PDB file of C-alpha atoms in Angstrom:
ATOM      1  CA  UNK A   5     104.041  55.262-130.699  1.00  0.00           C
ATOM      2  CA  UNK A   6     107.240  55.278-132.717  1.00  0.00           C
ATOM      3  CA  UNK A   7     106.854  58.950-133.298  1.00  0.00           C
ATOM      4  CA  UNK A   8     106.351  59.767-129.811  1.00  0.00           C
ATOM      5  CA  UNK A   9     109.419  57.422-129.110  1.00  0.00           C
ATOM      6  CA  UNK A  10     111.582  59.165-131.423  1.00  0.00           C
ATOM      7  CA  UNK A  11     110.757  62.868-130.135  1.00  0.00           C
ATOM      8  CA  UNK A  12     111.398  61.879-126.377  1.00  0.00           C
ATOM      9  CA  UNK A  13     114.529  60.079-127.343  1.00  0.00           C
ATOM     10  CA  UNK A  14     115.991  62.725-129.956  1.00  0.00           C
ATOM     11  CA  UNK A  15     114.824  66.007-128.561  1.00  0.00           C
ATOM     12  CA  UNK A  16     114.595  65.331-124.710  1.00  0.00           C
ATOM     13  CA  UNK A  17     116.955  62.733-123.491  1.00  0.00           C
ATOM     14  CA  UNK A  18     119.889  62.556-126.078  1.00  0.00           C
ATOM     15  CA  UNK A  19     122.948  64.708-126.150  1.00  0.00           C
ATOM     16  CA  UNK A  20     122.893  67.636-128.868  1.00  0.00           C
ATOM     17  CA  UNK A  21     120.689  70.220-129.595  1.00  0.00           C
ATOM     18  CA  UNK A  22     117.266  68.800-130.584  1.00  0.00           C
ATOM     19  CA  UNK A  23     115.745  69.819-133.947  1.00  0.00           C
ATOM     20  CA  UNK A  24     111.934  69.589-134.667  1.00  0.00           C
ATOM     21  CA  UNK A  25     110.572  70.002-138.416  1.00  0.00           C
ATOM     22  CA  UNK A  26     107.785  72.022-138.940  1.00  0.00           C
ATOM     23  CA  UNK A  27     104.450  69.629-138.909  1.00  0.00           C
ATOM     24  CA  UNK A  28     106.150  66.781-136.582  1.00  0.00           C
ATOM     25  CA  UNK A  29     104.210  68.102-133.646  1.00  0.00           C
ATOM     26  CA  UNK A  30     101.081  67.303-135.271  1.00  0.00           C
ATOM     27  CA  UNK A  31     102.180  64.365-137.412  1.00  0.00           C
ATOM     28  CA  UNK A  32     101.878  66.034-140.679  1.00  0.00           C
ATOM     29  CA  UNK A  33     102.594  63.418-143.341  1.00  0.00           C
ATOM     30  CA  UNK A  34     105.455  63.715-145.709  1.00  0.00           C
ATOM     31  CA  UNK A  35     107.117  67.115-146.574  1.00  0.00           C
ATOM     32  CA  UNK A  36     105.340  70.196-146.800  1.00  0.00           C
ATOM     33  CA  UNK A  37     105.765  73.074-149.260  1.00  0.00           C
ATOM     34  CA  UNK A  38     104.477  76.767-148.662  1.00  0.00           C
ATOM     35  CA  UNK A  39     103.179  76.689-152.441  1.00  0.00           C
ATOM     36  CA  UNK A  40     102.520  74.011-154.914  1.00  0.00           C
ATOM     37  CA  UNK A  41     105.505  72.247-156.151  1.00  0.00           C
ATOM     38  CA  UNK A  42     106.482  70.175-159.446  1.00  0.00           C
ATOM     39  CA  UNK A  43     105.431  66.919-157.430  1.00  0.00           C
ATOM     40  CA  UNK A  44     101.740  68.369-156.593  1.00  0.00           C
ATOM     41  CA  UNK A  45     100.155  70.121-153.739  1.00  0.00           C
ATOM     42  CA  UNK A  46     102.147  69.815-150.641  1.00  0.00           C
ATOM     43  CA  UNK A  47     100.838  72.502-148.501  1.00  0.00           C
ATOM     44  CA  UNK A  48     100.330  72.328-144.701  1.00  0.00           C
ATOM     45  CA  UNK A  49      97.191  70.321-143.958  1.00  0.00           C
ATOM     46  CA  UNK A  50      95.790  72.501-141.355  1.00  0.00           C
ATOM     47  CA  UNK A  51      92.624  70.262-140.849  1.00  0.00           C
ATOM     48  CA  UNK A  52      95.032  67.802-139.100  1.00  0.00           C
ATOM     49  CA  UNK A  53      96.513  70.327-136.577  1.00  0.00           C
ATOM     50  CA  UNK A  54      93.472  70.080-134.012  1.00  0.00           C
ATOM     51  CA  UNK A  55      92.638  66.330-134.589  1.00  0.00           C
ATOM     52  CA  UNK A  56      93.027  63.987-131.191  1.00  0.00           C
ATOM     53  CA  UNK A  57      96.366  62.561-132.933  1.00  0.00           C
ATOM     54  CA  UNK A  58      97.682  65.827-133.453  1.00  0.00           C
ATOM     55  CA  UNK A  59      96.858  67.108-130.037  1.00  0.00           C
ATOM     56  CA  UNK A  60      98.532  64.068-128.316  1.00  0.00           C
ATOM     57  CA  UNK A  61     101.774  64.967-130.290  1.00  0.00           C
ATOM     58  CA  UNK A  62     101.469  68.537-129.327  1.00  0.00           C
ATOM     59  CA  UNK A  63     101.167  67.873-125.856  1.00  0.00           C
ATOM     60  CA  UNK A  64     103.943  65.427-125.887  1.00  0.00           C
ATOM     61  CA  UNK A  65     106.234  68.013-127.550  1.00  0.00           C
ATOM     62  CA  UNK A  66     105.420  70.681-124.802  1.00  0.00           C
ATOM     63  CA  UNK A  67     105.674  68.481-122.009  1.00  0.00           C
ATOM     64  CA  UNK A  68     109.237  66.892-123.551  1.00  0.00           C
ATOM     65  CA  UNK A  69     110.740  70.459-124.081  1.00  0.00           C
ATOM     66  CA  UNK A  70     109.597  71.179-120.122  1.00  0.00           C
ATOM     67  CA  UNK A  71     111.332  68.285-119.156  1.00  0.00           C
ATOM     68  CA  UNK A  72     114.469  69.352-120.891  1.00  0.00           C
ATOM     69  CA  UNK A  73     114.526  72.812-119.521  1.00  0.00           C
ATOM     70  CA  UNK A  74     113.677  71.659-115.973  1.00  0.00           C
ATOM     71  CA  UNK A  75     116.604  69.356-115.990  1.00  0.00           C
ATOM     72  CA  UNK A  76     120.253  70.670-116.528  1.00  0.00           C
ATOM     73  CA  UNK A  77     121.407  67.160-116.960  1.00  0.00           C
ATOM     74  CA  UNK A  78     119.524  67.104-120.273  1.00  0.00           C
ATOM     75  CA  UNK A  79     121.314  70.389-121.554  1.00  0.00           C
ATOM     76  CA  UNK A  80     124.715  69.800-119.948  1.00  0.00           C
ATOM     77  CA  UNK A  81     127.926  68.186-121.539  1.00  0.00           C
ATOM     78  CA  UNK A  82     129.095  67.161-117.845  1.00  0.00           C
ATOM     79  CA  UNK A  83     128.186  63.378-118.240  1.00  0.00           C
ATOM     80  CA  UNK A  84     126.830  60.581-119.938  1.00  0.00           C
ATOM     81  CA  UNK A  85     127.282  56.663-119.550  1.00  0.00           C
ATOM     82  CA  UNK A  86     125.312  53.538-120.429  1.00  0.00           C
ATOM     83  CA  UNK A  87     124.544  51.376-117.699  1.00  0.00           C
ATOM     84  CA  UNK A  88     121.938  49.606-118.799  1.00  0.00           C
ATOM     85  CA  UNK A  89     121.987  47.252-122.281  1.00  0.00           C
ATOM     86  CA  UNK A  90     119.695  44.693-122.963  1.00  0.00           C
ATOM     87  CA  UNK A  91     120.148  43.626-126.698  1.00  0.00           C
ATOM     88  CA  UNK A  92     117.919  40.687-126.816  1.00  0.00           C
ATOM     89  CA  UNK A  93     114.958  42.942-125.659  1.00  0.00           C
ATOM     90  CA  UNK A  94     116.248  45.789-127.624  1.00  0.00           C
ATOM     91  CA  UNK A  95     116.064  48.104-124.604  1.00  0.00           C
ATOM     92  CA  UNK A  96     118.681  50.565-123.782  1.00  0.00           C
ATOM     93  CA  UNK A  97     119.135  52.810-120.523  1.00  0.00           C
ATOM     94  CA  UNK A  98     121.606  55.998-120.316  1.00  0.00           C
ATOM     95  CA  UNK A  99     122.348  58.202-117.533  1.00  0.00           C
ATOM     96  CA  UNK A 100     123.047  62.039-117.863  1.00  0.00           C
ATOM     97  CA  UNK A 101     123.874  64.240-115.195  1.00  0.00           C
ATOM     98  CA  UNK A 102     125.048  67.783-114.613  1.00  0.00           C
ATOM     99  CA  UNK A 103     127.773  69.060-112.038  1.00  0.00           C
ATOM    100  CA  UNK A 104     124.912  70.509-110.179  1.00  0.00           C
ATOM    101  CA  UNK A 105     123.705  66.887-109.108  1.00  0.00           C
ATOM    102  CA  UNK A 106     120.725  66.642-111.087  1.00  0.00           C
ATOM    103  CA  UNK A 107     120.884  62.864-112.593  1.00  0.00           C
ATOM    104  CA  UNK A 108     118.749  61.456-115.258  1.00  0.00           C
ATOM    105  CA  UNK A 109     117.931  57.850-116.429  1.00  0.00           C
ATOM    106  CA  UNK A 110     116.365  57.551-120.065  1.00  0.00           C
ATOM    107  CA  UNK A 111     114.919  54.066-120.529  1.00  0.00           C
ATOM    108  CA  UNK A 112     114.271  53.415-124.168  1.00  0.00           C
ATOM    109  CA  UNK A 113     112.368  50.387-125.350  1.00  0.00           C
ATOM    110  CA  UNK A 114     113.009  50.026-129.085  1.00  0.00           C
ATOM    111  CA  UNK A 115     110.622  47.105-129.502  1.00  0.00           C
ATOM    112  CA  UNK A 116     106.952  45.540-129.340  1.00  0.00           C
ATOM    113  CA  UNK A 117     108.411  43.811-126.080  1.00  0.00           C
ATOM    114  CA  UNK A 118     106.021  45.018-123.279  1.00  0.00           C
ATOM    115  CA  UNK A 119     105.949  44.321-119.540  1.00  0.00           C
ATOM    116  CA  UNK A 120     102.746  45.279-117.836  1.00  0.00           C
ATOM    117  CA  UNK A 121     103.744  44.522-114.504  1.00  0.00           C
ATOM    118  CA  UNK A 122     106.659  46.118-112.502  1.00  0.00           C
ATOM    119  CA  UNK A 123     108.925  43.393-113.640  1.00  0.00           C
ATOM    120  CA  UNK A 124     111.317  44.859-115.786  1.00  0.00           C
ATOM    121  CA  UNK A 125     114.768  45.218-114.165  1.00  0.00           C
ATOM    122  CA  UNK A 126     116.722  48.540-114.788  1.00  0.00           C
ATOM    123  CA  UNK A 127     120.149  49.145-113.530  1.00  0.00           C
ATOM    124  CA  UNK A 128     119.513  51.872-110.903  1.00  0.00           C
ATOM    125  CA  UNK A 129     122.499  52.701-109.182  1.00  0.00           C
ATOM    126  CA  UNK A 130     123.327  51.690-105.317  1.00  0.00           C
ATOM    127  CA  UNK A 131     120.650  49.711-103.376  1.00  0.00           C
ATOM    128  CA  UNK A 132     118.350  52.391-102.012  1.00  0.00           C
ATOM    129  CA  UNK A 133     118.760  54.960-104.667  1.00  0.00           C
ATOM    130  CA  UNK A 134     115.158  56.392-105.255  1.00  0.00           C
ATOM    131  CA  UNK A 135     113.919  57.269-108.765  1.00  0.00           C
ATOM    132  CA  UNK A 136     110.882  59.429-110.160  1.00  0.00           C
ATOM    133  CA  UNK A 137     109.460  58.904-113.521  1.00  0.00           C
ATOM    134  CA  UNK A 138     109.209  62.614-114.896  1.00  0.00           C
ATOM    135  CA  UNK A 139     108.073  61.481-118.702  1.00  0.00           C
ATOM    136  CA  UNK A 140     106.561  58.558-120.489  1.00  0.00           C
ATOM    137  CA  UNK A 141     106.175  59.050-124.094  1.00  0.00           C
ATOM    138  CA  UNK A 142     103.131  56.271-123.942  1.00  0.00           C
ATOM    139  CA  UNK A 143     101.315  58.110-121.678  1.00  0.00           C
ATOM    140  CA  UNK A 144      97.535  58.634-122.351  1.00  0.00           C
ATOM    141  CA  UNK A 145      97.662  62.292-122.719  1.00  0.00           C
ATOM    142  CA  UNK A 146     100.156  61.637-125.704  1.00  0.00           C
ATOM    143  CA  UNK A 147      98.109  59.148-127.316  1.00  0.00           C
ATOM    144  CA  UNK A 148      99.272  56.269-125.415  1.00  0.00           C
ATOM    145  CA  UNK A 149      97.239  54.198-122.769  1.00  0.00           C
ATOM    146  CA  UNK A 150      96.581  54.286-119.219  1.00  0.00           C
ATOM    147  CA  UNK A 151      98.786  52.269-116.692  1.00  0.00           C
ATOM    148  CA  UNK A 152     101.678  52.464-119.222  1.00  0.00           C
ATOM    149  CA  UNK A 153     104.357  53.899-116.959  1.00  0.00           C
ATOM    150  CA  UNK A 154     105.545  54.306-113.558  1.00  0.00           C
ATOM    151  CA  UNK A 155     103.676  57.777-112.381  1.00  0.00           C
ATOM    152  CA  UNK A 156     103.500  57.648-108.697  1.00  0.00           C
ATOM    153  CA  UNK A 157     105.495  54.535-108.149  1.00  0.00           C
ATOM    154  CA  UNK A 158     108.085  54.442-105.323  1.00  0.00           C
ATOM    155  CA  UNK A 159     111.128  53.304-107.418  1.00  0.00           C
ATOM    156  CA  UNK A 160     114.191  52.180-105.474  1.00  0.00           C
ATOM    157  CA  UNK A 161     117.155  50.157-106.663  1.00  0.00           C
ATOM    158  CA  UNK A 162     117.197  46.794-104.779  1.00  0.00           C
ATOM    159  CA  UNK A 163     120.029  44.790-103.505  1.00  0.00           C
ATOM    160  CA  UNK A 164     120.752  43.554-107.071  1.00  0.00           C
ATOM    161  CA  UNK A 165     121.191  47.332-108.113  1.00  0.00           C
ATOM    162  CA  UNK A 166     117.894  47.325-110.346  1.00  0.00           C
ATOM    163  CA  UNK A 167     114.721  48.971-109.845  1.00  0.00           C
ATOM    164  CA  UNK A 168     111.662  47.314-111.535  1.00  0.00           C
ATOM    165  CA  UNK A 169     109.248  48.846-113.537  1.00  0.00           C
ATOM    166  CA  UNK A 170     106.453  48.155-116.126  1.00  0.00           C
ATOM    167  CA  UNK A 171     108.145  49.034-119.429  1.00  0.00           C
ATOM    168  CA  UNK A 172     105.562  49.716-122.532  1.00  0.00           C
ATOM    169  CA  UNK A 173     106.660  48.742-126.017  1.00  0.00           C
ATOM    170  CA  UNK A 174     108.032  51.822-128.203  1.00  0.00           C
ATOM    171  CA  UNK A 175     108.781  53.836-125.301  1.00  0.00           C
ATOM    172  CA  UNK A 176     110.952  56.571-123.788  1.00  0.00           C
ATOM    173  CA  UNK A 177     110.851  56.756-119.880  1.00  0.00           C
ATOM    174  CA  UNK A 178     112.710  59.357-118.102  1.00  0.00           C
ATOM    175  CA  UNK A 179     113.641  59.138-114.481  1.00  0.00           C
ATOM    176  CA  UNK A 180     115.062  61.533-112.222  1.00  0.00           C
ATOM    177  CA  UNK A 181     117.419  60.469-108.984  1.00  0.00           C
ATOM    178  CA  UNK A 182     115.810  61.745-105.988  1.00  0.00           C
TER     179      UNK A 182
END
């Protein structure tokens, strides 16, 4: 869960150029070396590349990269702000936008706290603003669990300026403004 959260945050949502070290996409343990070194045999362990954990992470890396390429706000240096900061629960929400009108809100839950029902309020702009979840690092296809996110939900900012979501632990949720 933490590795999925880390890749979702570092590679997709955060400003800058993402870096993926070989082996990260299959949860390879430790460093690897093409041959033996003074510390022993650290060659790539190909046996893990096709196990269920590796496939979940490989799916996440592919989908996260596609989200980044489909949303120019995630590759643009035109806009960044932090409208949501919940220090007590270790949740942060930040906006990125492009001059072309693409607006992305990333919500990061850096804790074991979890909200299974749509009761966690996230700053969502003006009342009536609509959001669609486009990425959830804890989705089942990545090794997470069913009903961990907001797929298919109509998310609208309420009169208090918040929209309410289930928020899984150790997660990165990415929303696109409709």
